[in-house]
CSV table of C-alpha atoms in Angstrom, one decimal:
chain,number,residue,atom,x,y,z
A,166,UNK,CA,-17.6,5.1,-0.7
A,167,UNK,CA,-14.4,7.1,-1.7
A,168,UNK,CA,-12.1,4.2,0.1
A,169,UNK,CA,-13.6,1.2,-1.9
A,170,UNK,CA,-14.2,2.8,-5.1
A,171,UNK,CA,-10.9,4.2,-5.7
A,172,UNK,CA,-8.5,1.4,-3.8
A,173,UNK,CA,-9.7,-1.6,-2.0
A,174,UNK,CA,-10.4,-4.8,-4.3
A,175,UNK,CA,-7.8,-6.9,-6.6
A,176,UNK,CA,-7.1,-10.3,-8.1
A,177,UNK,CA,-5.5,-11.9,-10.7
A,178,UNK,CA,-4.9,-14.1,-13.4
A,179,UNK,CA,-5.1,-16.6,-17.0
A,180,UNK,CA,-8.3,-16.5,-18.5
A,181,UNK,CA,-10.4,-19.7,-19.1
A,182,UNK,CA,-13.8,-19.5,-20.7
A,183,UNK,CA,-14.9,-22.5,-19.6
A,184,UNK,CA,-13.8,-21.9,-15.4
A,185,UNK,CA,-16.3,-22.8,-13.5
A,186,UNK,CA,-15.0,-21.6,-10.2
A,187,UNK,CA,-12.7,-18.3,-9.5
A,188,UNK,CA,-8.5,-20.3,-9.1
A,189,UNK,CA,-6.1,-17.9,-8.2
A,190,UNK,CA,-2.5,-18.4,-8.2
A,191,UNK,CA,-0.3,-15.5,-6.2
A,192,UNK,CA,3.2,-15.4,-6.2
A,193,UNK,CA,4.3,-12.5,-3.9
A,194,UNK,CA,7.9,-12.0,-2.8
A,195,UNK,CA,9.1,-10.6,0.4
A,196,UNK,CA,5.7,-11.2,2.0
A,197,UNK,CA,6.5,-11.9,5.4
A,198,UNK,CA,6.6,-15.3,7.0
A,199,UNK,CA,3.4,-17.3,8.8
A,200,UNK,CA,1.1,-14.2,7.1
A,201,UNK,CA,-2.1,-15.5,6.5
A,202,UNK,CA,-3.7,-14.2,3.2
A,203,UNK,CA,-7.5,-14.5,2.6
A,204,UNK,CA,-9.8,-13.5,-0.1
A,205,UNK,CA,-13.1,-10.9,1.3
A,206,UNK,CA,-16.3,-10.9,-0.5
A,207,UNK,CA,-16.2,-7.2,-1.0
A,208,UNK,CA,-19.9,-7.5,-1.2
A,209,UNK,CA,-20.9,-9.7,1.3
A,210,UNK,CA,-17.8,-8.3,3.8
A,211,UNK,CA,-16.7,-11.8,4.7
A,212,UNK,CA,-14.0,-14.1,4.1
A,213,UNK,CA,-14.5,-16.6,1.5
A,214,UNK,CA,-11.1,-18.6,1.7
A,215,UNK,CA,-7.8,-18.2,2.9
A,216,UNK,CA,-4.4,-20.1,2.5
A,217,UNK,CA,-0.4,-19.6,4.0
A,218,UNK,CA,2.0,-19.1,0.9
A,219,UNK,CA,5.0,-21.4,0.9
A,220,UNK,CA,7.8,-19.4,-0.5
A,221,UNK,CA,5.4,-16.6,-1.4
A,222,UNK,CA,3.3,-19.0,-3.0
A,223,UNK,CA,-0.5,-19.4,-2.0
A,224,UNK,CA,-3.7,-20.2,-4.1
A,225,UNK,CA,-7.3,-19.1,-3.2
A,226,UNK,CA,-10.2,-20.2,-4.6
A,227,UNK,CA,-14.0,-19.3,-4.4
A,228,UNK,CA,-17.7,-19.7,-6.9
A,229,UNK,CA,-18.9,-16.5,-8.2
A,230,UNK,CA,-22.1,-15.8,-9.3
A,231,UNK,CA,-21.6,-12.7,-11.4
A,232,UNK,CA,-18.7,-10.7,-11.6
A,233,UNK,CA,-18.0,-8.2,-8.6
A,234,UNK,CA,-15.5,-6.8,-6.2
A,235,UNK,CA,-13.3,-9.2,-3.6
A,236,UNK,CA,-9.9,-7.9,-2.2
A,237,UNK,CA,-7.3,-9.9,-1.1
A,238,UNK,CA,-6.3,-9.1,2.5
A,239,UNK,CA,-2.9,-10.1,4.2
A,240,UNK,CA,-2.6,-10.9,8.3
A,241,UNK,CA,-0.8,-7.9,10.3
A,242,UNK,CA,-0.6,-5.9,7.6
A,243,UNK,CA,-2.9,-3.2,6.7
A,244,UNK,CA,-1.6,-3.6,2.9
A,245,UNK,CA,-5.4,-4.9,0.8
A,246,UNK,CA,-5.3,-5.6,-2.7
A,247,UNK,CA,-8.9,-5.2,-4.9
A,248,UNK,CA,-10.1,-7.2,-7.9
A,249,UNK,CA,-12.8,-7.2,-10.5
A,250,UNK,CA,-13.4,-10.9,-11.3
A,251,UNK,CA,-16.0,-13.4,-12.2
A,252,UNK,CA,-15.2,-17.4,-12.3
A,253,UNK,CA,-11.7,-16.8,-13.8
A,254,UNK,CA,-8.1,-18.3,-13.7
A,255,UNK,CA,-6.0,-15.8,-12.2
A,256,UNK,CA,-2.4,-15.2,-11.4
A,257,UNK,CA,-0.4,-12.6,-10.4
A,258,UNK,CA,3.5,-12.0,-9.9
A,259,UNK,CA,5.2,-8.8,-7.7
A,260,UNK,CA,6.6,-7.6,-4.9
A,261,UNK,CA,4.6,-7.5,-1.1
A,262,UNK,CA,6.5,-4.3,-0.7
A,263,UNK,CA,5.6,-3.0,-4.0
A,264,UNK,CA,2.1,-3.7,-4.9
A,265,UNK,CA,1.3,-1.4,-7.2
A,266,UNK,CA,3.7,-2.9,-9.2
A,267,UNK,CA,2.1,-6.2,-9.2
A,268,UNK,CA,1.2,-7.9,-12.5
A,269,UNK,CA,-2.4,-9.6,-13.2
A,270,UNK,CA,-3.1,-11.5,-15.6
A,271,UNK,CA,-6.5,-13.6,-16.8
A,272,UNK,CA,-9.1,-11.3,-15.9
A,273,UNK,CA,-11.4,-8.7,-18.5
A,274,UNK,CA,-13.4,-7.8,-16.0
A,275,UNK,CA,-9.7,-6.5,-13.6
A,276,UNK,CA,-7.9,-5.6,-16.5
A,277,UNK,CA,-11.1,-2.7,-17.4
A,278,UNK,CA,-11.1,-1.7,-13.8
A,279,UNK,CA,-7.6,-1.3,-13.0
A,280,UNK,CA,-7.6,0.7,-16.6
A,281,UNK,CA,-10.1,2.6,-15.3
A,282,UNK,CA,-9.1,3.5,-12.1
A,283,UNK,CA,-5.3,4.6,-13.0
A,284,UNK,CA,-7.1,6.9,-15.0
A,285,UNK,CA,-9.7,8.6,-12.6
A,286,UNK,CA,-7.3,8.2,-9.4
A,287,UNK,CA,-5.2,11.3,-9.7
A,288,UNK,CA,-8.2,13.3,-10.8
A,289,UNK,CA,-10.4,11.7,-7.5
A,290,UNK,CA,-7.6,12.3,-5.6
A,291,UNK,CA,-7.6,16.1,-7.2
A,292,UNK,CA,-11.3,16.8,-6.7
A,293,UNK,CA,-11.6,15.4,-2.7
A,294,UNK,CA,-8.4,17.4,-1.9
A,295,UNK,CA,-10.1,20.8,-2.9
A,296,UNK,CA,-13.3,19.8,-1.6
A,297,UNK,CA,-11.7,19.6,2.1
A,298,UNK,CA,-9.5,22.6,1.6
A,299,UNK,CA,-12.8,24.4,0.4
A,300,UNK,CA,-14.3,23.6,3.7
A,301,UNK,CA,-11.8,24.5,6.0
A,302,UNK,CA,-10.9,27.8,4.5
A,303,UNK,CA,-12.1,31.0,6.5
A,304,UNK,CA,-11.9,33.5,3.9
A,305,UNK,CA,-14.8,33.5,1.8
A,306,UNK,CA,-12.8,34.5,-1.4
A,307,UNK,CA,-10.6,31.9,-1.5
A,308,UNK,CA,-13.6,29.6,-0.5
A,309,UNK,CA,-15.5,30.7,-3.6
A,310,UNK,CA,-12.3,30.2,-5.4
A,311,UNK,CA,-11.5,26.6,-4.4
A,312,UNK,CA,-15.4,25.7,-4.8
A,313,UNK,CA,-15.0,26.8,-8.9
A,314,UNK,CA,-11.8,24.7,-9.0
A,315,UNK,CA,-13.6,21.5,-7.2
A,316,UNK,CA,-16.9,22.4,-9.6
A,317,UNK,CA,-14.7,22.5,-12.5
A,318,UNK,CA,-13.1,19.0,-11.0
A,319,UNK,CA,-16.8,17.6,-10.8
A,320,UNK,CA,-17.4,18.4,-14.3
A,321,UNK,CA,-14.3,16.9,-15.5
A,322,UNK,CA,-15.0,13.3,-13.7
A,323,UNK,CA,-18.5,13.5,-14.7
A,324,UNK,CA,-17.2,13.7,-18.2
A,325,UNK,CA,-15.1,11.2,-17.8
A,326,UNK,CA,-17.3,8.6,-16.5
A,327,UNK,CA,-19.7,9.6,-19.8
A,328,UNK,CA,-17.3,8.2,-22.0
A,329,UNK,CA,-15.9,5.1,-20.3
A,330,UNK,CA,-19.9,4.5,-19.7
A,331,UNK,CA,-20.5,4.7,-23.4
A,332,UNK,CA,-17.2,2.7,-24.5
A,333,UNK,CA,-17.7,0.0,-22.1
A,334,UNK,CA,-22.1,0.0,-21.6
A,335,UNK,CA,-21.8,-4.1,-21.6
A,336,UNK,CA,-19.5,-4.8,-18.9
A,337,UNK,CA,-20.4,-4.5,-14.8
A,338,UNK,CA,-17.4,-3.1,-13.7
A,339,UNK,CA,-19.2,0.2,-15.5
A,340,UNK,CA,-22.3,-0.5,-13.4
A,341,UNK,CA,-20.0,-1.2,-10.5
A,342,UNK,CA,-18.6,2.9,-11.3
A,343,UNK,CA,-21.8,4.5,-11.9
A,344,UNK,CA,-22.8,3.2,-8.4
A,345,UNK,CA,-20.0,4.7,-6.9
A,346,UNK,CA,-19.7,7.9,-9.1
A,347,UNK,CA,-23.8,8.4,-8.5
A,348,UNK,CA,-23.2,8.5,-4.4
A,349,UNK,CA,-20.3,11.4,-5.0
A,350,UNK,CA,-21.6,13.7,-8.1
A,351,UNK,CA,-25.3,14.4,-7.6
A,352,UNK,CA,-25.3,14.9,-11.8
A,353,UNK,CA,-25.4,11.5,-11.7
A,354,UNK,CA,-27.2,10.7,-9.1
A,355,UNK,CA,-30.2,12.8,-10.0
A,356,UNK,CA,-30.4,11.0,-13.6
A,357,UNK,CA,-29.4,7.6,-12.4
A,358,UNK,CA,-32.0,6.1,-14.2
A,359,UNK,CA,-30.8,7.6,-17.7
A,360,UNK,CA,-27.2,6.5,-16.9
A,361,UNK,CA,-28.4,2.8,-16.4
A,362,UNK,CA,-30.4,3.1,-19.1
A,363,UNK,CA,-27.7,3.2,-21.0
A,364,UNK,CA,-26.3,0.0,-20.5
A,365,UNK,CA,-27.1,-3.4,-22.0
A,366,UNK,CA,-26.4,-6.6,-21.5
A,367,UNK,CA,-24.0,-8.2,-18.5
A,368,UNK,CA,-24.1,-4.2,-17.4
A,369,UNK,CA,-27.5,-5.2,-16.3
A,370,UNK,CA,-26.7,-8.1,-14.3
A,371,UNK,CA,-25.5,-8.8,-10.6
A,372,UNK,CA,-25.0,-7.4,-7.3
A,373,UNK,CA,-24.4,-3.8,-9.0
A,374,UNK,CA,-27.5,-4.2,-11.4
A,375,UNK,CA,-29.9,-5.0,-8.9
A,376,UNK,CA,-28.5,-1.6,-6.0
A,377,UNK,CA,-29.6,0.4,-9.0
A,378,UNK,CA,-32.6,-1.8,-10.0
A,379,UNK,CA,-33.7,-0.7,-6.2
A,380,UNK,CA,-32.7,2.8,-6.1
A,381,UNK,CA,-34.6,3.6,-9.4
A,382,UNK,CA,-37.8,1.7,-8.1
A,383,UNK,CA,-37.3,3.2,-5.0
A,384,UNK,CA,-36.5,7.0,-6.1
A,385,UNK,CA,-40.2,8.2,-5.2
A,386,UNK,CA,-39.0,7.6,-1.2
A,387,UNK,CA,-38.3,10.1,0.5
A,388,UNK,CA,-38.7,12.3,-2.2
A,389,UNK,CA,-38.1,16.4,-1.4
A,390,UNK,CA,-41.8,17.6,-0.5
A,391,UNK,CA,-43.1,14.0,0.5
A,392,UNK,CA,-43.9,12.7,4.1
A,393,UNK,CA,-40.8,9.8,5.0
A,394,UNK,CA,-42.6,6.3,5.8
A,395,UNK,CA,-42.7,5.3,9.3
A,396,UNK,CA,-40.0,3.0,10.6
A,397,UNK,CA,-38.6,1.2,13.8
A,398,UNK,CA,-35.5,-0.6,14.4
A,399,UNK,CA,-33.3,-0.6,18.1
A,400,UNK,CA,-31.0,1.0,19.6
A,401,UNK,CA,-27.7,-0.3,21.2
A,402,UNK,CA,-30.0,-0.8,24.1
A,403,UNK,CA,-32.1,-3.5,22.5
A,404,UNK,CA,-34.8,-0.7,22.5
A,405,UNK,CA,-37.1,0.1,20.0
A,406,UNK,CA,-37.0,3.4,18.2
A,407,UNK,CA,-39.6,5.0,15.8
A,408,UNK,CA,-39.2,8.4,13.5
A,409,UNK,CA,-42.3,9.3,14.7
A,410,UNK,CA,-41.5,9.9,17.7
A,411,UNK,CA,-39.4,12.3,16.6
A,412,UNK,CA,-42.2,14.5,15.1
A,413,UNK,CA,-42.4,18.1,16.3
A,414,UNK,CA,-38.3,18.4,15.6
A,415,UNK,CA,-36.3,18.7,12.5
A,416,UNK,CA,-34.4,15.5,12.4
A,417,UNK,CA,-31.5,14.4,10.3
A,418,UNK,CA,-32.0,10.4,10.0
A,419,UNK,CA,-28.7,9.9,8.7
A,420,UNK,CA,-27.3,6.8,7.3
A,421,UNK,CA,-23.7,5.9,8.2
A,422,UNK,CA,-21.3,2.6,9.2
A,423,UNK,CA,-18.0,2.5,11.4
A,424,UNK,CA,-16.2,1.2,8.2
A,425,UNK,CA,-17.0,3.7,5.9
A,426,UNK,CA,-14.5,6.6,5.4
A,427,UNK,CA,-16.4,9.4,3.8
A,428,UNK,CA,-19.0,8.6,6.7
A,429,UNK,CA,-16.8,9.2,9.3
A,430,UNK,CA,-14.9,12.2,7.2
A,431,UNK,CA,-18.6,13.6,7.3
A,432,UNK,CA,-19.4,12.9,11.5
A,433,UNK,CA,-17.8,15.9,12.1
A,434,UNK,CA,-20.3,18.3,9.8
A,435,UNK,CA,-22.6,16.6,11.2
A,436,UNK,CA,-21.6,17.4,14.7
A,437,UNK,CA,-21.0,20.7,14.5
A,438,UNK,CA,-24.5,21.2,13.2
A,439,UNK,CA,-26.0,18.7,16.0
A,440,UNK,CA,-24.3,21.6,18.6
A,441,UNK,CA,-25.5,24.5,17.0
A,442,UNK,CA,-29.2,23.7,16.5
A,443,UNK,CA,-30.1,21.3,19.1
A,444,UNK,CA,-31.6,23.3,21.3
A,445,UNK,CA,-33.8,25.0,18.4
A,446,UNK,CA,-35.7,21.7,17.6
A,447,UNK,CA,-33.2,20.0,15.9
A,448,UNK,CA,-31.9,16.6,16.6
A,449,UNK,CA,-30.4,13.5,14.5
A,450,UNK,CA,-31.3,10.2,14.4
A,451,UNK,CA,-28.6,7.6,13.4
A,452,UNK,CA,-29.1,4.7,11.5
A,453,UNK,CA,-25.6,2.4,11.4
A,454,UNK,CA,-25.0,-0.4,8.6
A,455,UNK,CA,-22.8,-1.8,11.0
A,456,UNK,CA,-22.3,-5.9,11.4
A,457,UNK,CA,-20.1,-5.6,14.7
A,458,UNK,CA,-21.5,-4.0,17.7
A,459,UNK,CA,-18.4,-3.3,19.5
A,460,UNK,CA,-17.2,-1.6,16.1
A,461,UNK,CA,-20.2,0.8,15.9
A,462,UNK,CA,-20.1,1.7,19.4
A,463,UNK,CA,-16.5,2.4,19.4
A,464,UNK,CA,-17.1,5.0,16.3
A,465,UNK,CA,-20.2,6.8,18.2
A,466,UNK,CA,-18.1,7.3,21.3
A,467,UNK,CA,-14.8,8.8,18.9
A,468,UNK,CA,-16.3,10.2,16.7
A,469,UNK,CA,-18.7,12.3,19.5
A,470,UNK,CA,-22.3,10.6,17.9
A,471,UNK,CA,-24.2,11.6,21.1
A,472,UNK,CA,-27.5,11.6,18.8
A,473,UNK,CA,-29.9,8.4,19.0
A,474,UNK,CA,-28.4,5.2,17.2
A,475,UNK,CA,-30.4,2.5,15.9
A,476,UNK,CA,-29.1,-0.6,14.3
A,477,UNK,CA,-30.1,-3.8,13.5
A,478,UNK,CA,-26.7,-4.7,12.5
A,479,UNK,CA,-27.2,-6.2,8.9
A,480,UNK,CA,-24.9,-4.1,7.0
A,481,UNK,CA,-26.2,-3.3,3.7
A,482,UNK,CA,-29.1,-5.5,4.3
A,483,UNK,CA,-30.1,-3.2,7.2
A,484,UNK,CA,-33.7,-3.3,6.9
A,485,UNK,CA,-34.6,0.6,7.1
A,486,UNK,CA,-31.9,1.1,4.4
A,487,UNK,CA,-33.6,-1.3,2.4
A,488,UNK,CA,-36.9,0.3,2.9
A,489,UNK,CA,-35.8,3.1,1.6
A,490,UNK,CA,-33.4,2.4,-1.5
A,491,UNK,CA,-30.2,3.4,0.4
A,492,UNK,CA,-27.6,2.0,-2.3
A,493,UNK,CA,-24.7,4.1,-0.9
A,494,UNK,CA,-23.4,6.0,2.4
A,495,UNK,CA,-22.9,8.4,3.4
A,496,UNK,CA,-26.9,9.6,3.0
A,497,UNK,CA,-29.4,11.3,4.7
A,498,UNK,CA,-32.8,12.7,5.0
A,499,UNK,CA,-34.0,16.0,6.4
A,500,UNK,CA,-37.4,16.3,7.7
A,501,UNK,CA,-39.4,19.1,9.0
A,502,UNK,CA,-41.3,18.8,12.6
A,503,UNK,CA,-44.4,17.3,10.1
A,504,UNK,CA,-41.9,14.8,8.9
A,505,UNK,CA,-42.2,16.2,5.7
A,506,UNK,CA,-38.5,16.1,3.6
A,507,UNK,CA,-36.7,18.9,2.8
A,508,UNK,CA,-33.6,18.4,1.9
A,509,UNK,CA,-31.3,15.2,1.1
A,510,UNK,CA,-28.1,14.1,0.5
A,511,UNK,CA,-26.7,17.5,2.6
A,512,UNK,CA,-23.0,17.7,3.3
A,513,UNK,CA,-20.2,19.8,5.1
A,514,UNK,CA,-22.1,23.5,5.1
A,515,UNK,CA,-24.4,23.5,3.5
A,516,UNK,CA,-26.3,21.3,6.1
A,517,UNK,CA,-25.8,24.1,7.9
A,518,UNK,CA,-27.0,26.7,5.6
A,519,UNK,CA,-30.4,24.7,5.7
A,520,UNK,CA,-30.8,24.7,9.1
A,521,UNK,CA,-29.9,27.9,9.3
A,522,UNK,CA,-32.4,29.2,6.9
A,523,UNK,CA,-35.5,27.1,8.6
A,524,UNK,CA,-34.4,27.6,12.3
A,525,UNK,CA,-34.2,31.2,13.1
C-alpha cells in the first residue's frame, strides 16, 4: 500500500549487538500533555506497549523476532511515526510539531530505510500525482501525454529500486521494498521471483521473506487462462457465500480493506465499472481484509460498495487471501461466466476497457 510504504512506521535509537529485546527511549518536546504514545506491530496491526511521557519523556519496549515495520502512534493526534527495527536500543530526540526533523539513532535496519525512503518519496509522490491527473483528464491527448510522463516515472523507480536491491541484497528492509514496489510496478511483480532471487541472507528471513516465499509458491493461482479454485467465506450477514455461485457472470472478486488507501482511492473505478456493466452479466464480489466490522461496513456504505461482501475478518490472515497468495491490496481477479481468469491486477480504465471489449 502507497500509505505504509512511503510514510507510516518509525523508531529509534543506540545500537547494542547483544539486545535482546527492542528499548526505546523518546524524547519529544511540545508533545501535548496526558497524550498517550504506543508502539503498533505494523504487521500484526496491534499495540504492543504503550507509556505517558513525563516531560516529553516516555520509553517503550517490545521482543522482535526479525526485523520489520512498527510505528509509533500518539493519542488525539493523527501525527504516526514508522520504524525499521529488530531487537535494538533506540533513542530519538525532536520536536512533536516537527517530526520530520526528529533524530534516530541505534538502528541499521531504520537508518537504510529512512535513507531509502528520502530518496524515493519525492519521485513516489511524482509518479502517483500524474497517474491521478492521467485518469481524470478528458482529452485524450493530454491523457496520452501524462501516461508517457507516469511511464517514464515507472521506469525511473523501477530503476531505482534495481540498484538499492543490488547494494543492499542482505538486509530485509530491501525485502520489505520489493514487496511494496511489486504491488505498484507490475515489472516487478511479474518477475518477483528473479527479484527475490536476488537476495541472500537476512533478506531471506521474516515476515517479508515468507509474503514472497507464498506469492512465488502460489503464482500458478489464478493464473490468466486458468479456472479460480472454489471458495466460501460469509457475508456481513453471517451467510455463507461461494464464487460458484457466481458462474454464468463475469465477476470481479476483488480484494480490498477499509484501512488501505490505494484500496479506497481505487472503490471508485471500481464503481463506475459496477454501474456500467451490471446489467450485462457483470457483477463484483468483495473480499475485505478487515479486523473491525463496524469499520468495513462503514467503508461499503461511503464508499457506495453495493456488490456482495464477504469477510471473515482476519486481516491479512483472511483465509481466501491466503488461499490464493494475496501478499498485497489492492488485487483482483477477473473471471469469465466459466470462471475461467482473464485479466488481473486491473486498475482505473483499463478495467473498463476489458469489460468493455468482452461485454458488447
Amino acid at each position: 500500500m502507497k500509505k505504509i510504504i512511503f510514510g507510516c512506521f518509525l523508531f529509534f535509537g543506540i545500537q547494542n549487538l547483544n539486545a535482546q529485546s527492542l528499548h526505546i527511549t523518546g524524547d519529544l518536546r511540545n508533545i501535548p500533555d496526558n497524550t498517550m504514545v504506543t508502539l503498533i506491530d505494523g504487521m500484526a496491526n496491534k499495540i504492543v506497549d504503550s507509556a505517558k511521557p513525563q516531560q516529553g519523556k516516555f520509553v517503550l519496549n517490545a521482543t522482535v523476532a526479525n526485523p520489520s515495520i512498527y510505528v509509533i502512534g500518539f493519542s488525539g493526534a493523527q501525527q504516526k511515526i514508522p520504524v525499521f527495527v529488530g531487537n535494538d536500543n533506540l533513542t530519538f530526540d525532536g520536536d512533536f510539531k516537527n517530526q520530520s526533523a526528529i533524530e534516530f539513532k541505534g538502528s541499521a535496519t531504520h537508518a537504510l530505510y529512512s535513507s531509502f525512503m528520502k530518496t524515493v518519496n519525492p519521485k513516489m509522490e511524482g509518479y502517483f500525482k500524474t497517474m491521478t491527473a492521467a485518469q481524470t483528464e478528458q482529452s485524450a491527448i493530454a491523457k496520452d501525454s501524462l501516461s508517457k510522463v507516469g511511464d517514464a516515472q515507472s521506469n525511473d523507480l523501477v530503476e531505482t529500486y534495481k540498484s538499492f536491491s543490488v547494494a543492499n541484497n542482505q538486509s530485509p528492509v530491501t525485502t520489505f521494498f520489493l514487496l511494496q514496489f511489486a504491488n505498484i510496478f507490475p515489472a516487478i511483480k511479474e518477475n518477483l521471483g528473479i527479484y527475490y532471487a536476488g537476495l541472500s541472507g537476512e533478506a531471506k528471513k521474516g515476515p517479508f521473506a515468507a509474503f514472497i516465499d507464498k506469492s512465488v509458491e502460489s503464482a500458478q493461482v489464478g493464473k490468466i487462462g486458468s479456472v479460480l479454485p472454489e471458495f466460501k467465506q460469509n457475508d456481513a450477514t453471517g451467510k455463507s457465500i461461494s464464487l460458484a455461485s457466481f458462474r454464468g457472470k463475469y465477476v470481479l472478486v476483488d480484494f480490498w480493506a477499509s484501512w488501505c488507501g490505494p484500496c479506497r482511492a481505487e472503490n471508485p473505478n471500481v464503481v463506475k465499472a459496477f454501474n456500467t456493466f451490471k446489467d450485462k452479466k457483470f457483477t463484483v464480489l468483495g473480499v475485505s481484509l478487515d479486523q473491525d466490522k463496524a469499520k468495513w461496513l462503514d467503508a461499503v456504505k461511503k464508499d457506495g460498495l453495493t456488490w456482495t461482501q464477504v469477510s471473515d475478518l482476519k486481516y491479512w490472515n483472511n483465509a481466501v487471501a491466503t488461499q490464493f497468495g494475496i501478499q498485497s491490496i489492492p488485487a483482483n481477479f477477473l473471471l469469465n461466466p466459466d470462471g475461467v481468469v482473464i485479466a488481473k491486477d486491473i486498475r482505473g480504465e483499463e478495467l473498463i476497457k476489458v469489460l468493455s471489449a468482452n461485454l458488447k
